[in-house]
Structures are given as structure tokens and as C-alpha cells.
Amino acid sequence: MRTTVPAHPSRASGVRTMVAEYLLRLRLPPDCVDNAVLATGELFANAIRHGSSGAADAVTVTIECTRRDLRVTVADRSSALPCPRTADRAEESGRGLAIVTALADDWGIAPPEAGTTGKRVWFTLAFQGAR
């Protein structure tokens, strides 16, 4: 499954809903769906905040599912790489990658698809017994 949406915060809820509905149709375990939705939401928020210059930009979300795992990729047009950091307790943001790290079995950064600019940030969730 793949969708491209405007890089605007108002689209975050729709992206989370789309991911949840798609994964529920695949009959994935509820905890896997919840983790994927939360991690996707964090990567989408990062793509908007750090990877776009405005709503004219777009963010692409791709979901790939095999018997062993689920992989979600969020692509934006910025070449600026995400940088994990430790947020101060008083800060209202800065925990997105820490949340993804806590929820996912793995995550990373990939170059953009051929002919495009930017980057792809992905995470995987392994299915129980598939590691």
C-alpha cells in the first residue's frame, strides 16, 4: 500500500486512520497495529516538521507486509537526515525517534527512490516467532 499526502499537520489523523484500517484488513494483531500507527504518526510528524518546506510538499507513506514482518516507510523531499536526541522533560517535542526506537524492531534511513530527492525513513515490526 502506498499513498502520498500533502505535508500538512491536518493530514496526520487521516494517515494514522489509513494505516490502522489497512493493517486491520490484513488481520494483524492489535498490538502490532497500535505500534505501527503510533510509529508512523511520529515519522509523519517528523517529515512535516523537519522534511518539508510547506503544504505544497508531499509525504509518501508505504506499507509492505510479508509473513515475517511489517515495514513502513515515510518519504519526504528533504535531504536533511533525522537525528535522534534526548528531549528535556519540559520540552513538548523531540521524542519522535525515541518512540519509534522503543516500538520498532529496527528502523533506519534510506536514500530516495531513483529520480527523486529527499530521503526515506523506515521501521520494521517483526511478527511473533518470526525473528
Short mmCIF file of N, CA and C in Angstrom, two decimals:
data_model
loop_
_atom_site.label_atom_id
_atom_site.label_comp_id
_atom_site.label_asym_id
_atom_site.label_seq_id
_atom_site.Cartn_x
_atom_site.Cartn_y
_atom_site.Cartn_z
N MET A 1 0.84 -1.16 0.00
CA MET A 1 0.00 0.00 0.00
C MET A 1 0.89 1.23 0.00
N ARG A 2 0.49 2.20 -0.77
CA ARG A 2 1.27 3.43 -0.86
C ARG A 2 0.32 4.60 -1.06
N THR A 3 0.59 5.70 -0.34
CA THR A 3 -0.20 6.90 -0.51
C THR A 3 0.70 8.12 -0.36
N THR A 4 0.37 9.16 -1.07
CA THR A 4 1.09 10.42 -0.98
C THR A 4 0.08 11.49 -0.56
N VAL A 5 0.44 12.24 0.48
CA VAL A 5 -0.45 13.27 1.01
C VAL A 5 0.31 14.59 1.16
N PRO A 6 -0.41 15.70 1.16
CA PRO A 6 0.26 16.98 1.40
C PRO A 6 0.96 16.99 2.75
N ALA A 7 2.09 17.66 2.80
CA ALA A 7 2.88 17.74 4.03
C ALA A 7 2.28 18.79 4.96
N HIS A 8 1.16 18.44 5.56
CA HIS A 8 0.46 19.37 6.44
C HIS A 8 -0.01 18.63 7.68
N PRO A 9 0.12 19.25 8.85
CA PRO A 9 -0.28 18.58 10.10
C PRO A 9 -1.74 18.09 10.10
N SER A 10 -2.60 18.75 9.36
CA SER A 10 -4.01 18.34 9.33
C SER A 10 -4.19 16.97 8.70
N ARG A 11 -3.20 16.47 8.01
CA ARG A 11 -3.28 15.16 7.35
C ARG A 11 -2.86 14.01 8.26
N ALA A 12 -2.28 14.31 9.42
CA ALA A 12 -1.75 13.27 10.31
C ALA A 12 -2.82 12.28 10.76
N SER A 13 -3.96 12.77 11.16
CA SER A 13 -5.04 11.89 11.62
C SER A 13 -5.48 10.94 10.51
N GLY A 14 -5.61 11.47 9.30
CA GLY A 14 -6.01 10.63 8.17
C GLY A 14 -4.98 9.57 7.84
N VAL A 15 -3.70 9.92 7.97
CA VAL A 15 -2.64 8.94 7.73
C VAL A 15 -2.71 7.84 8.78
N ARG A 16 -2.86 8.21 10.04
CA ARG A 16 -2.96 7.18 11.10
C ARG A 16 -4.17 6.28 10.87
N THR A 17 -5.30 6.87 10.52
CA THR A 17 -6.52 6.09 10.27
C THR A 17 -6.33 5.14 9.10
N MET A 18 -5.72 5.65 8.01
CA MET A 18 -5.48 4.82 6.83
C MET A 18 -4.59 3.63 7.17
N VAL A 19 -3.53 3.86 7.93
CA VAL A 19 -2.62 2.78 8.31
C VAL A 19 -3.37 1.76 9.16
N ALA A 20 -4.12 2.22 10.14
CA ALA A 20 -4.87 1.31 11.02
C ALA A 20 -5.85 0.47 10.22
N GLU A 21 -6.62 1.09 9.35
CA GLU A 21 -7.62 0.35 8.57
C GLU A 21 -6.96 -0.67 7.66
N TYR A 22 -5.87 -0.29 7.02
CA TYR A 22 -5.18 -1.22 6.14
C TYR A 22 -4.64 -2.42 6.91
N LEU A 23 -3.99 -2.17 8.04
CA LEU A 23 -3.41 -3.27 8.82
C LEU A 23 -4.48 -4.14 9.46
N LEU A 24 -5.60 -3.56 9.84
CA LEU A 24 -6.69 -4.37 10.38
C LEU A 24 -7.28 -5.28 9.30
N ARG A 25 -7.34 -4.80 8.05
CA ARG A 25 -7.81 -5.65 6.95
C ARG A 25 -6.87 -6.83 6.73
N LEU A 26 -5.58 -6.64 7.05
CA LEU A 26 -4.62 -7.73 6.93
C LEU A 26 -4.70 -8.69 8.12
N ARG A 27 -5.54 -8.35 9.08
CA ARG A 27 -5.75 -9.17 10.29
C ARG A 27 -4.49 -9.30 11.13
N LEU A 28 -3.76 -8.20 11.24
CA LEU A 28 -2.57 -8.20 12.10
C LEU A 28 -3.00 -8.07 13.55
N PRO A 29 -2.18 -8.55 14.47
CA PRO A 29 -2.52 -8.44 15.89
C PRO A 29 -2.71 -6.98 16.31
N PRO A 30 -3.65 -6.73 17.20
CA PRO A 30 -3.93 -5.35 17.62
C PRO A 30 -2.71 -4.60 18.15
N ASP A 31 -1.82 -5.27 18.89
CA ASP A 31 -0.64 -4.58 19.41
C ASP A 31 0.29 -4.16 18.27
N CYS A 32 0.38 -4.96 17.23
CA CYS A 32 1.19 -4.61 16.06
C CYS A 32 0.58 -3.41 15.35
N VAL A 33 -0.73 -3.41 15.19
CA VAL A 33 -1.42 -2.29 14.54
C VAL A 33 -1.19 -1.02 15.35
N ASP A 34 -1.38 -1.09 16.66
CA ASP A 34 -1.20 0.09 17.50
C ASP A 34 0.21 0.64 17.41
N ASN A 35 1.20 -0.25 17.48
CA ASN A 35 2.60 0.19 17.40
C ASN A 35 2.92 0.80 16.04
N ALA A 36 2.40 0.19 14.98
CA ALA A 36 2.65 0.70 13.63
C ALA A 36 2.00 2.07 13.44
N VAL A 37 0.80 2.22 13.93
CA VAL A 37 0.10 3.51 13.80
C VAL A 37 0.85 4.61 14.55
N LEU A 38 1.27 4.31 15.76
CA LEU A 38 1.99 5.32 16.55
C LEU A 38 3.34 5.67 15.92
N ALA A 39 4.09 4.67 15.51
CA ALA A 39 5.40 4.92 14.89
C ALA A 39 5.25 5.66 13.56
N THR A 40 4.26 5.30 12.77
CA THR A 40 4.02 6.00 11.51
C THR A 40 3.66 7.46 11.78
N GLY A 41 2.83 7.69 12.78
CA GLY A 41 2.46 9.05 13.14
C GLY A 41 3.67 9.89 13.51
N GLU A 42 4.61 9.29 14.24
CA GLU A 42 5.82 10.01 14.62
C GLU A 42 6.68 10.33 13.41
N LEU A 43 6.85 9.36 12.51
CA LEU A 43 7.65 9.62 11.31
C LEU A 43 6.97 10.64 10.39
N PHE A 44 5.65 10.59 10.32
CA PHE A 44 4.93 11.56 9.51
C PHE A 44 5.10 12.96 10.08
N ALA A 45 4.98 13.08 11.39
CA ALA A 45 5.16 14.39 12.05
C ALA A 45 6.57 14.92 11.80
N ASN A 46 7.57 14.04 11.90
CA ASN A 46 8.94 14.47 11.63
C ASN A 46 9.11 14.92 10.18
N ALA A 47 8.49 14.20 9.26
CA ALA A 47 8.60 14.57 7.84
C ALA A 47 8.01 15.95 7.60
N ILE A 48 6.92 16.25 8.26
CA ILE A 48 6.30 17.57 8.10
C ILE A 48 7.16 18.65 8.75
N ARG A 49 7.56 18.39 9.97
CA ARG A 49 8.29 19.41 10.74
C ARG A 49 9.70 19.66 10.22
N HIS A 50 10.40 18.59 9.88
CA HIS A 50 11.81 18.72 9.52
C HIS A 50 12.11 18.45 8.05
N GLY A 51 11.15 17.89 7.32
CA GLY A 51 11.45 17.45 5.96
C GLY A 51 10.65 18.12 4.87
N SER A 52 9.91 19.17 5.22
CA SER A 52 9.13 19.84 4.19
C SER A 52 9.25 21.35 4.35
N SER A 53 9.01 22.03 3.26
CA SER A 53 9.06 23.49 3.29
C SER A 53 7.66 24.09 3.32
N GLY A 54 6.65 23.25 3.40
CA GLY A 54 5.28 23.74 3.47
C GLY A 54 4.30 22.74 2.90
N ALA A 55 3.03 23.12 2.93
CA ALA A 55 1.96 22.22 2.49
C ALA A 55 2.04 21.88 1.00
N ALA A 56 2.81 22.65 0.24
CA ALA A 56 2.96 22.32 -1.19
C ALA A 56 3.81 21.07 -1.37
N ASP A 57 4.60 20.72 -0.36
CA ASP A 57 5.38 19.49 -0.39
C ASP A 57 4.45 18.31 -0.12
N ALA A 58 4.98 17.12 -0.34
CA ALA A 58 4.19 15.91 -0.10
C ALA A 58 5.02 14.91 0.70
N VAL A 59 4.33 14.04 1.39
CA VAL A 59 4.93 12.95 2.14
C VAL A 59 4.31 11.66 1.62
N THR A 60 5.14 10.67 1.36
CA THR A 60 4.66 9.38 0.87
C THR A 60 4.84 8.33 1.96
N VAL A 61 3.77 7.60 2.22
CA VAL A 61 3.79 6.51 3.20
C VAL A 61 3.59 5.21 2.45
N THR A 62 4.51 4.27 2.67
CA THR A 62 4.45 2.97 2.02
C THR A 62 4.43 1.88 3.08
N ILE A 63 3.54 0.91 2.93
CA ILE A 63 3.45 -0.22 3.85
C ILE A 63 3.71 -1.49 3.06
N GLU A 64 4.65 -2.29 3.57
CA GLU A 64 4.96 -3.58 2.97
C GLU A 64 4.82 -4.64 4.07
N CYS A 65 4.14 -5.71 3.75
CA CYS A 65 3.91 -6.74 4.74
C CYS A 65 4.28 -8.10 4.14
N THR A 66 5.11 -8.84 4.88
CA THR A 66 5.47 -10.20 4.50
C THR A 66 5.00 -11.14 5.60
N ARG A 67 5.29 -12.40 5.47
CA ARG A 67 4.95 -13.36 6.54
C ARG A 67 5.76 -13.11 7.80
N ARG A 68 6.92 -12.48 7.63
CA ARG A 68 7.84 -12.29 8.75
C ARG A 68 7.71 -10.94 9.44
N ASP A 69 7.41 -9.89 8.65
CA ASP A 69 7.39 -8.57 9.28
C ASP A 69 6.59 -7.56 8.49
N LEU A 70 6.46 -6.42 9.11
CA LEU A 70 5.79 -5.26 8.54
C LEU A 70 6.83 -4.17 8.42
N ARG A 71 6.86 -3.50 7.28
CA ARG A 71 7.79 -2.39 7.08
C ARG A 71 6.99 -1.18 6.62
N VAL A 72 7.18 -0.08 7.32
CA VAL A 72 6.54 1.18 6.95
C VAL A 72 7.64 2.17 6.61
N THR A 73 7.49 2.85 5.48
CA THR A 73 8.45 3.83 5.03
C THR A 73 7.75 5.16 4.83
N VAL A 74 8.36 6.22 5.35
CA VAL A 74 7.83 7.57 5.18
C VAL A 74 8.89 8.37 4.44
N ALA A 75 8.52 8.89 3.27
CA ALA A 75 9.46 9.61 2.42
C ALA A 75 9.07 11.08 2.32
N ASP A 76 10.09 11.93 2.39
CA ASP A 76 9.88 13.36 2.17
C ASP A 76 10.94 13.87 1.21
N ARG A 77 10.87 15.13 0.85
CA ARG A 77 11.77 15.68 -0.17
C ARG A 77 13.01 16.35 0.38
N SER A 78 13.21 16.30 1.68
CA SER A 78 14.38 16.93 2.28
C SER A 78 15.52 15.93 2.41
N SER A 79 16.72 16.39 2.15
CA SER A 79 17.88 15.52 2.33
C SER A 79 18.42 15.58 3.75
N ALA A 80 17.85 16.44 4.59
CA ALA A 80 18.28 16.54 5.99
C ALA A 80 17.92 15.23 6.71
N LEU A 81 18.92 14.61 7.31
CA LEU A 81 18.72 13.31 7.96
C LEU A 81 18.20 13.49 9.38
N PRO A 82 17.34 12.57 9.82
CA PRO A 82 16.85 12.64 11.19
C PRO A 82 17.99 12.38 12.17
N CYS A 83 17.93 13.05 13.29
CA CYS A 83 18.98 12.93 14.30
C CYS A 83 18.33 12.63 15.65
N PRO A 84 18.44 11.40 16.13
CA PRO A 84 17.86 11.09 17.44
C PRO A 84 18.49 11.97 18.52
N ARG A 85 17.66 12.38 19.46
CA ARG A 85 18.16 13.19 20.56
C ARG A 85 17.37 12.87 21.81
N THR A 86 17.88 13.33 22.92
CA THR A 86 17.18 13.16 24.19
C THR A 86 16.51 14.48 24.54
N ALA A 87 15.20 14.46 24.59
CA ALA A 87 14.45 15.67 24.89
C ALA A 87 14.45 15.92 26.40
N ASP A 88 14.52 17.16 26.76
CA ASP A 88 14.40 17.57 28.15
C ASP A 88 12.97 17.31 28.61
N ARG A 89 12.77 17.03 29.87
CA ARG A 89 11.43 16.74 30.39
C ARG A 89 10.43 17.85 30.11
N ALA A 90 10.89 19.08 30.08
CA ALA A 90 9.99 20.21 29.87
C ALA A 90 9.65 20.45 28.40
N GLU A 91 10.39 19.83 27.50
CA GLU A 91 10.14 20.03 26.07
C GLU A 91 8.87 19.31 25.63
N GLU A 92 8.15 19.94 24.73
CA GLU A 92 6.91 19.36 24.22
C GLU A 92 7.13 18.48 22.99
N SER A 93 8.32 18.51 22.43
CA SER A 93 8.62 17.70 21.26
C SER A 93 10.04 17.15 21.38
N GLY A 94 10.45 16.39 20.38
CA GLY A 94 11.81 15.86 20.38
C GLY A 94 11.91 14.41 20.78
N ARG A 95 10.78 13.72 20.88
CA ARG A 95 10.79 12.33 21.31
C ARG A 95 10.39 11.35 20.22
N GLY A 96 10.14 11.85 19.01
CA GLY A 96 9.61 11.00 17.94
C GLY A 96 10.47 9.79 17.62
N LEU A 97 11.75 10.00 17.40
CA LEU A 97 12.62 8.86 17.08
C LEU A 97 12.83 7.94 18.27
N ALA A 98 12.79 8.47 19.48
CA ALA A 98 12.88 7.62 20.67
C ALA A 98 11.65 6.72 20.76
N ILE A 99 10.50 7.25 20.39
CA ILE A 99 9.27 6.44 20.39
C ILE A 99 9.37 5.36 19.32
N VAL A 100 9.82 5.72 18.13
CA VAL A 100 9.98 4.73 17.06
C VAL A 100 10.96 3.65 17.49
N THR A 101 12.07 4.05 18.10
CA THR A 101 13.07 3.08 18.57
C THR A 101 12.46 2.12 19.59
N ALA A 102 11.64 2.65 20.48
CA ALA A 102 11.02 1.82 21.52
C ALA A 102 9.99 0.84 20.95
N LEU A 103 9.29 1.24 19.91
CA LEU A 103 8.21 0.41 19.36
C LEU A 103 8.66 -0.57 18.29
N ALA A 104 9.63 -0.17 17.49
CA ALA A 104 10.02 -0.96 16.31
C ALA A 104 11.15 -1.94 16.64
N ASP A 105 11.22 -2.97 15.83
CA ASP A 105 12.33 -3.91 15.95
C ASP A 105 13.58 -3.35 15.29
N ASP A 106 13.39 -2.49 14.30
CA ASP A 106 14.50 -1.86 13.62
C ASP A 106 13.97 -0.62 12.93
N TRP A 107 14.84 0.33 12.67
CA TRP A 107 14.48 1.50 11.87
C TRP A 107 15.75 2.05 11.24
N GLY A 108 15.57 2.84 10.20
CA GLY A 108 16.74 3.41 9.55
C GLY A 108 16.36 4.43 8.49
N ILE A 109 17.36 4.82 7.74
CA ILE A 109 17.21 5.84 6.72
C ILE A 109 17.70 5.26 5.40
N ALA A 110 16.98 5.53 4.34
CA ALA A 110 17.36 5.06 3.01
C ALA A 110 17.37 6.25 2.06
N PRO A 111 18.17 6.17 1.01
CA PRO A 111 18.16 7.25 0.02
C PRO A 111 16.80 7.29 -0.69
N PRO A 112 16.52 8.40 -1.36
CA PRO A 112 15.24 8.49 -2.08
C PRO A 112 15.19 7.51 -3.24
N GLU A 113 13.99 7.30 -3.73
CA GLU A 113 13.85 6.46 -4.92
C GLU A 113 14.53 7.14 -6.10
N ALA A 114 14.93 6.36 -7.06
CA ALA A 114 15.61 6.89 -8.25
C ALA A 114 14.78 7.99 -8.89
N GLY A 115 15.43 9.07 -9.23
CA GLY A 115 14.76 10.18 -9.90
C GLY A 115 14.06 11.15 -8.97
N THR A 116 14.19 10.94 -7.66
CA THR A 116 13.56 11.86 -6.71
C THR A 116 14.62 12.41 -5.76
N THR A 117 14.22 13.40 -5.00
CA THR A 117 15.11 13.96 -3.99
C THR A 117 14.54 13.64 -2.62
N GLY A 118 15.38 13.79 -1.60
CA GLY A 118 14.91 13.60 -0.24
C GLY A 118 15.49 12.36 0.41
N LYS A 119 14.67 11.73 1.22
CA LYS A 119 15.08 10.54 1.96
C LYS A 119 13.85 9.71 2.30
N ARG A 120 14.12 8.49 2.74
CA ARG A 120 13.07 7.61 3.24
C ARG A 120 13.48 7.15 4.64
N VAL A 121 12.58 7.29 5.58
CA VAL A 121 12.81 6.79 6.93
C VAL A 121 11.84 5.63 7.13
N TRP A 122 12.35 4.51 7.61
CA TRP A 122 11.53 3.30 7.70
C TRP A 122 11.67 2.66 9.08
N PHE A 123 10.69 1.81 9.38
CA PHE A 123 10.79 0.95 10.57
C PHE A 123 10.18 -0.39 10.23
N THR A 124 10.60 -1.40 10.97
CA THR A 124 10.02 -2.74 10.82
C THR A 124 9.51 -3.23 12.17
N LEU A 125 8.48 -4.03 12.09
CA LEU A 125 7.93 -4.75 13.23
C LEU A 125 7.90 -6.21 12.84
N ALA A 126 8.64 -7.03 13.57
CA ALA A 126 8.67 -8.46 13.30
C ALA A 126 7.45 -9.12 13.94
N PHE A 127 6.87 -10.10 13.25
CA PHE A 127 5.75 -10.82 13.81
C PHE A 127 6.27 -11.86 14.80
N GLN A 128 5.50 -12.10 15.82
CA GLN A 128 5.90 -13.02 16.89
C GLN A 128 6.33 -14.35 16.31
N GLY A 129 7.51 -14.81 16.73
CA GLY A 129 8.04 -16.08 16.27
C GLY A 129 8.76 -16.00 14.94
N ALA A 130 8.81 -14.81 14.34
CA ALA A 130 9.42 -14.68 13.01
C ALA A 130 10.85 -14.16 13.06
N ARG A 131 11.34 -13.81 14.22
CA ARG A 131 12.68 -13.23 14.30
C ARG A 131 13.73 -14.20 13.99
#
